[in-house]
Each structure stands twice: as structure tokens, then as C-alpha cells.
Amino acid sequence: MKHRPGSNKAAEKSLVILISGRGSNMRALLEADLPCRVAAVISNKADAPGLEVARQHGIATRVVAHRDYPDRESFDAALAATIDACQPDIVALAGFMRILTPRFVEHYHGRLVNIHPSLLPAYGGLDTHARAIKDGVKIHGCTVHFVTADLDHGPIIIQAAVPVLWRDTPATLAERVLRQEHRIYPQAVRWLCMDSLVLDGEGKVYLNRVEQPGFALVAPALE
Ligand code: GAR
């Protein structure tokens, strides 16, 4: 875990993580030894199991319950006030299951990221694994992207692909994808912490380094 309460290194960035549920991606971020300070974990649900996990890691938690607000605008305003009190450089949605208003998203332009359980732009929305199996796709996966007002779209930072196997159920496929989510989300946040990403004028993201090794996932495998 790389939670450094009280650290005041000038260059160290600050991270806020938003959750709604079990928080396994949040846990992956907390345990990834990231070069940042985790200022808080915020949930829109008081009973999100991930809150206890955060506390066990010594992270401050907050609840901004969407049910306490009459509309999206007022909820998002309260959420933004709670986030901004932590002065984060990066805000990571980790299974945060609320649609955010354009105003909120714009406020965090370039520093709000999300993980989604599909190879976007395919299968935005819910039930991604069941829909992928129904369509018979052979490769599925997960995506970390900058958040824009367009739900489950936005500049893609990193993706991981997994094979869809003949006997897969939504649960077995979800498990395979989730293992990759726990690898790519810390990587994406690490790049953000290190200012390693370039978001160009066309909304595409590049690593500000040279070549990447290329390889192919072929599924089913060639014989
Ligand atoms: C993860 O699979 C994440 O990709 C997904 O919710 C799950 C949360 O699990 N997010 C979305 O579907 C967002 N559109 P977790 O609470 O264990 O991280």
C-alpha cells in the first residue's frame, strides 16, 4: 500500500477514488504502491463494502448519498464539493455507478478517469459480459479512459483483452476481465501520477515515450 498521510512532497499528486460497491479496483489502486497520496475514498452508498476496505488501509472515507439529493445536479454539486475539499490532482471512478452531469465532468476535465468492463467503444453501459457472450465475440476485455459527458466514451488510456471461452458464463468471463482490470487501472493511474500521458487535440491519448512492443491476442488460439 502506498498511502502516505501527511506527506508534503511538492511533486506528489493526490488521488481521490469514487466507489459504489465492493471496491476491488479501489483495493488494486491502494495496494499498487502508486507514487501519490490517496486523499479519500468517497461512496454514494453508505453500505458500500469497499468503504471498510479503504478504512482498513488507513484511508479517509466520505459518503455523499445520492438518495439525499432531489436531482443529479444537486448531487453532483455536493459530490464535487466533497472531492474538491481534498484538492485532488486525479479522480478515479472505481465501480462508481452514477451517471455524472456534463458540468461535473467538465470541472474535472483531464483528471477524471474510469474503468469499464469492456473493450470500448463496444459494450458501454451495463451487463457487458452477458452481451459479449450473446454476440459470440471471441475477444473481450476492459478499458481505462478519461471521462467525458458521453457515457462510457472518452479518450482511451489503456485496454486489456481476454479470450471469451466456449463454456464462459457472464460470471466466469467477468472474473477473467476483472483480473485484468486490477492490472491496467493501477498502470493508468501511475502514468497520470508521473505525467506520462499526452491527451491530444483530437481526444486521443498517447504515452509520451517511444515505441511499444506489439503483439496479438488470437482467440481461439491458432493451431
Ligand atoms: C468493475 O468491473 C468495473 O469495471 C465496473 O464495475 C465493477 C466494479 O467492481 N464499472 C462499470 O461498469 C462502470 N461503467 P469493483 O467495485 O470490485 O471495482
CSV table of C-alpha atoms and ligand atoms in Angstrom, one decimal:
chain,number,residue,atom,x,y,z
A,1,MET,CA,0.0,0.0,0.0
A,2,LYS,CA,1.3,3.5,-0.7
A,3,HIS,CA,-0.8,5.7,1.4
A,4,ARG,CA,1.4,8.4,2.7
A,5,PRO,CA,-0.7,10.5,5.1
A,6,GLY,CA,0.8,13.9,5.8
A,7,SER,CA,3.4,13.6,3.1
A,8,ASN,CA,4.1,17.1,1.6
A,9,LYS,CA,6.5,16.3,-1.2
A,10,ALA,CA,5.8,19.1,-3.7
A,11,ALA,CA,5.6,16.9,-6.8
A,12,GLU,CA,3.5,14.2,-5.2
A,13,LYS,CA,0.0,14.1,-6.7
A,14,SER,CA,-3.2,13.5,-4.7
A,15,LEU,CA,-5.8,10.9,-5.7
A,16,VAL,CA,-9.5,10.6,-4.8
A,17,ILE,CA,-11.3,7.3,-5.5
A,18,LEU,CA,-15.1,7.1,-6.0
A,19,ILE,CA,-16.8,3.8,-5.4
A,20,SER,CA,-20.3,2.4,-5.2
A,21,GLY,CA,-19.8,-1.2,-4.2
A,22,ARG,CA,-17.2,-3.9,-3.3
A,23,GLY,CA,-14.3,-1.8,-4.4
A,24,SER,CA,-11.9,-4.4,-5.8
A,25,ASN,CA,-10.5,-1.9,-8.3
A,26,MET,CA,-10.1,0.6,-5.4
A,27,ARG,CA,-8.2,-2.0,-3.5
A,28,ALA,CA,-6.0,-2.7,-6.5
A,29,LEU,CA,-5.2,1.0,-6.6
A,30,LEU,CA,-4.5,1.2,-2.9
A,31,GLU,CA,-2.2,-1.8,-3.0
A,32,ALA,CA,-0.3,-0.8,-6.1
A,33,ASP,CA,2.4,1.3,-4.4
A,34,LEU,CA,1.4,4.3,-6.6
A,35,PRO,CA,3.5,7.4,-6.4
A,36,CYS,CA,0.6,9.5,-5.0
A,37,ARG,CA,-1.2,10.3,-1.8
A,38,VAL,CA,-4.7,8.8,-1.5
A,39,ALA,CA,-6.7,11.7,0.0
A,40,ALA,CA,-10.0,10.0,0.3
A,41,VAL,CA,-12.4,7.3,-0.9
A,42,ILE,CA,-15.9,8.6,-1.5
A,43,SER,CA,-19.0,6.5,-2.0
A,44,ASN,CA,-22.5,7.4,-3.0
A,45,LYS,CA,-23.7,4.5,-0.8
A,46,ALA,CA,-23.2,4.3,2.9
A,47,ASP,CA,-23.2,0.5,2.8
A,48,ALA,CA,-20.6,0.0,0.1
A,49,PRO,CA,-18.3,-2.8,1.3
A,50,GLY,CA,-15.4,-1.0,-0.3
A,51,LEU,CA,-15.6,1.7,2.4
A,52,GLU,CA,-14.5,-0.8,5.1
A,53,VAL,CA,-11.6,-1.9,2.9
A,54,ALA,CA,-10.5,1.7,2.5
A,55,ARG,CA,-10.6,2.2,6.2
A,56,GLN,CA,-8.5,-0.9,6.8
A,57,HIS,CA,-5.9,0.7,4.5
A,58,GLY,CA,-6.0,3.8,6.7
A,59,ILE,CA,-7.7,5.9,4.1
A,60,ALA,CA,-10.2,8.6,5.0
A,61,THR,CA,-13.7,7.8,3.7
A,62,ARG,CA,-16.7,10.0,2.9
A,63,VAL,CA,-20.3,9.2,1.9
A,64,VAL,CA,-22.3,11.5,-0.4
A,65,ALA,CA,-25.6,9.6,-0.7
A,66,HIS,CA,-27.3,10.3,-3.9
A,67,ARG,CA,-30.6,9.5,-2.3
A,68,ASP,CA,-30.3,12.6,-0.1
A,69,TYR,CA,-30.5,14.9,-3.2
A,70,PRO,CA,-33.5,15.7,-5.3
A,71,ASP,CA,-31.7,15.6,-8.7
A,72,ARG,CA,-28.5,14.9,-10.4
A,73,GLU,CA,-27.4,18.5,-10.4
A,74,SER,CA,-27.6,18.9,-6.6
A,75,PHE,CA,-26.0,15.5,-6.0
A,76,ASP,CA,-23.1,16.3,-8.4
A,77,ALA,CA,-22.6,19.7,-6.8
A,78,ALA,CA,-22.4,18.1,-3.3
A,79,LEU,CA,-20.1,15.4,-4.6
A,80,ALA,CA,-17.8,17.9,-6.3
A,81,ALA,CA,-17.6,20.0,-3.1
A,82,THR,CA,-16.6,16.9,-1.1
A,83,ILE,CA,-14.0,16.0,-3.8
A,84,ASP,CA,-12.6,19.5,-4.1
A,85,ALA,CA,-12.2,19.7,-0.3
A,86,CYS,CA,-9.5,17.0,-0.8
A,87,GLN,CA,-7.8,19.0,-3.6
A,88,PRO,CA,-7.1,16.0,-5.8
A,89,ASP,CA,-5.0,16.0,-8.9
A,90,ILE,CA,-6.6,12.8,-10.1
A,91,VAL,CA,-10.2,11.5,-9.5
A,92,ALA,CA,-10.6,7.8,-10.3
A,93,LEU,CA,-14.0,6.2,-10.7
A,94,ALA,CA,-13.7,2.6,-9.5
A,95,GLY,CA,-17.1,1.0,-9.9
A,96,PHE,CA,-18.8,4.3,-9.3
A,97,MET,CA,-22.3,3.6,-10.7
A,98,ARG,CA,-23.8,7.0,-11.2
A,99,ILE,CA,-24.2,9.0,-14.4
A,100,LEU,CA,-22.4,12.3,-14.0
A,101,THR,CA,-23.7,15.6,-15.3
A,102,PRO,CA,-21.7,17.4,-18.1
A,103,ARG,CA,-21.0,20.2,-15.7
A,104,PHE,CA,-19.3,17.9,-13.2
A,105,VAL,CA,-17.4,16.1,-15.9
A,106,GLU,CA,-16.2,19.4,-17.4
A,107,HIS,CA,-15.0,20.5,-14.0
A,108,TYR,CA,-12.6,17.6,-13.8
A,109,HIS,CA,-11.5,17.6,-17.5
A,110,GLY,CA,-8.2,15.8,-18.0
A,111,ARG,CA,-8.1,14.4,-14.4
A,112,LEU,CA,-11.2,12.2,-14.2
A,113,VAL,CA,-10.8,8.6,-15.2
A,114,ASN,CA,-12.9,5.5,-15.2
A,115,ILE,CA,-12.6,1.8,-15.6
A,116,HIS,CA,-15.2,-0.1,-17.7
A,117,PRO,CA,-15.5,-3.8,-18.2
A,118,SER,CA,-15.4,-4.0,-22.0
A,119,LEU,CA,-13.2,-3.1,-24.9
A,120,LEU,CA,-14.8,0.4,-25.5
A,121,PRO,CA,-16.4,1.7,-27.6
A,122,ALA,CA,-18.0,-1.8,-27.7
A,123,TYR,CA,-20.4,-2.6,-24.9
A,124,GLY,CA,-20.8,0.6,-23.0
A,125,GLY,CA,-23.4,0.5,-20.2
A,126,LEU,CA,-24.4,-2.5,-18.1
A,127,ASP,CA,-24.3,-6.3,-18.4
A,128,THR,CA,-21.2,-6.1,-20.7
A,129,HIS,CA,-20.1,-9.7,-20.2
A,130,ALA,CA,-23.5,-11.2,-20.9
A,131,ARG,CA,-23.9,-9.1,-24.0
A,132,ALA,CA,-20.4,-10.1,-25.3
A,133,ILE,CA,-21.2,-13.8,-24.8
A,134,LYS,CA,-24.6,-13.4,-26.5
A,135,ASP,CA,-22.9,-11.8,-29.5
A,136,GLY,CA,-20.4,-14.6,-29.7
A,137,VAL,CA,-17.3,-12.3,-29.7
A,138,LYS,CA,-14.1,-14.1,-29.2
A,139,ILE,CA,-12.2,-11.3,-27.5
A,140,HIS,CA,-13.5,-9.1,-24.7
A,141,GLY,CA,-11.8,-7.0,-22.1
A,142,CYS,CA,-11.6,-3.8,-20.1
A,143,THR,CA,-10.7,-0.1,-20.7
A,144,VAL,CA,-9.5,2.8,-18.6
A,145,HIS,CA,-10.5,6.1,-20.2
A,146,PHE,CA,-10.8,9.8,-19.4
A,147,VAL,CA,-14.4,10.6,-18.6
A,148,THR,CA,-16.4,12.9,-20.9
A,149,ALA,CA,-20.1,13.8,-20.9
A,150,ASP,CA,-20.6,10.9,-23.3
A,151,LEU,CA,-21.3,7.9,-21.1
A,152,ASP,CA,-18.6,5.2,-21.3
A,153,HIS,CA,-16.8,7.0,-24.0
A,154,GLY,CA,-13.9,9.4,-23.7
A,155,PRO,CA,-10.2,9.2,-24.6
A,156,ILE,CA,-8.9,5.7,-24.1
A,157,ILE,CA,-5.7,5.3,-21.9
A,158,ILE,CA,-5.2,1.5,-21.8
A,159,GLN,CA,-7.1,-1.6,-22.6
A,160,ALA,CA,-6.6,-5.3,-21.8
A,161,ALA,CA,-8.1,-8.1,-23.9
A,162,VAL,CA,-9.0,-11.6,-22.8
A,163,PRO,CA,-10.4,-14.6,-24.8
A,164,VAL,CA,-14.1,-15.5,-24.5
A,165,LEU,CA,-14.1,-19.2,-24.0
A,166,TRP,CA,-16.7,-21.7,-25.2
A,167,ARG,CA,-18.1,-22.5,-21.8
A,168,ASP,CA,-17.9,-19.0,-20.4
A,169,THR,CA,-20.8,-17.6,-18.3
A,170,PRO,CA,-21.1,-13.9,-17.5
A,171,ALA,CA,-19.6,-14.7,-14.1
A,172,THR,CA,-16.5,-16.6,-15.4
A,173,LEU,CA,-15.9,-14.0,-18.1
A,174,ALA,CA,-16.3,-11.2,-15.5
A,175,GLU,CA,-13.7,-12.9,-13.3
A,176,ARG,CA,-11.2,-13.1,-16.2
A,177,VAL,CA,-11.8,-9.5,-17.1
A,178,LEU,CA,-11.6,-8.3,-13.5
A,179,ARG,CA,-8.1,-9.8,-13.1
A,180,GLN,CA,-7.0,-7.5,-15.9
A,181,GLU,CA,-8.9,-4.5,-14.6
A,182,HIS,CA,-6.8,-4.8,-11.5
A,183,ARG,CA,-3.6,-4.7,-13.6
A,184,ILE,CA,-4.5,-1.9,-16.0
A,185,TYR,CA,-6.1,0.6,-13.6
A,186,PRO,CA,-3.0,1.0,-11.4
A,187,GLN,CA,-0.9,1.3,-14.6
A,188,ALA,CA,-3.1,4.1,-15.9
A,189,VAL,CA,-3.1,6.0,-12.6
A,190,ARG,CA,0.6,5.5,-12.3
A,191,TRP,CA,1.1,7.2,-15.7
A,192,LEU,CA,-1.2,10.1,-14.6
A,193,CYS,CA,0.9,10.5,-11.4
A,194,MET,CA,4.0,10.6,-13.5
A,195,ASP,CA,2.6,13.0,-16.2
A,196,SER,CA,3.4,10.3,-18.7
A,197,LEU,CA,0.2,10.8,-20.8
A,198,VAL,CA,-0.5,13.2,-23.6
A,199,LEU,CA,-4.1,14.0,-24.4
A,200,ASP,CA,-4.0,15.4,-28.0
A,201,GLY,CA,-6.4,17.9,-29.5
A,202,GLU,CA,-8.4,15.1,-31.2
A,203,GLY,CA,-9.1,13.5,-27.9
A,204,LYS,CA,-6.6,10.7,-28.3
A,205,VAL,CA,-4.2,9.6,-25.6
A,206,TYR,CA,-0.5,8.7,-26.1
A,207,LEU,CA,2.3,7.7,-23.8
A,208,ASN,CA,4.9,10.3,-24.0
A,209,ARG,CA,7.5,7.7,-24.7
A,210,VAL,CA,8.8,5.9,-27.8
A,211,GLU,CA,7.9,2.5,-29.1
A,212,GLN,CA,5.6,0.0,-27.5
A,213,PRO,CA,6.1,-3.7,-28.1
A,214,GLY,CA,3.3,-5.1,-30.4
A,215,PHE,CA,1.7,-8.5,-30.0
A,216,ALA,CA,-1.6,-10.1,-31.0
A,217,LEU,CA,-4.1,-12.0,-28.9
A,218,VAL,CA,-5.8,-14.5,-31.2
A,219,ALA,CA,-8.8,-16.3,-29.8
A,220,PRO,CA,-9.4,-19.2,-30.2
A,221,ALA,CA,-5.7,-19.8,-30.4
A,222,LEU,CA,-4.1,-20.8,-33.8
A,223,GLU,CA,-3.1,-24.4,-34.0
B,1,GAR,C1,-15.9,-3.3,-12.3
B,1,GAR,O1,-15.9,-4.4,-13.1
B,1,GAR,C2,-15.9,-2.0,-13.1
B,1,GAR,O2,-15.2,-2.2,-14.3
B,1,GAR,C3,-17.3,-1.8,-13.3
B,1,GAR,O3,-17.9,-2.1,-12.1
B,1,GAR,C4,-17.1,-3.1,-11.4
B,1,GAR,C5,-16.8,-2.6,-10.1
B,1,GAR,O4,-16.2,-3.6,-9.3
B,1,GAR,N1,-17.6,-0.5,-13.7
B,1,GAR,C6,-18.6,-0.1,-14.6
B,1,GAR,O5,-19.3,-0.9,-15.1
B,1,GAR,C7,-18.6,1.3,-14.9
B,1,GAR,N2,-19.4,1.6,-16.1
B,1,GAR,P1,-15.3,-3.2,-8.1
B,1,GAR,O6,-16.2,-2.4,-7.1
B,1,GAR,O7,-14.9,-4.5,-7.4
B,1,GAR,O8,-14.1,-2.4,-8.5
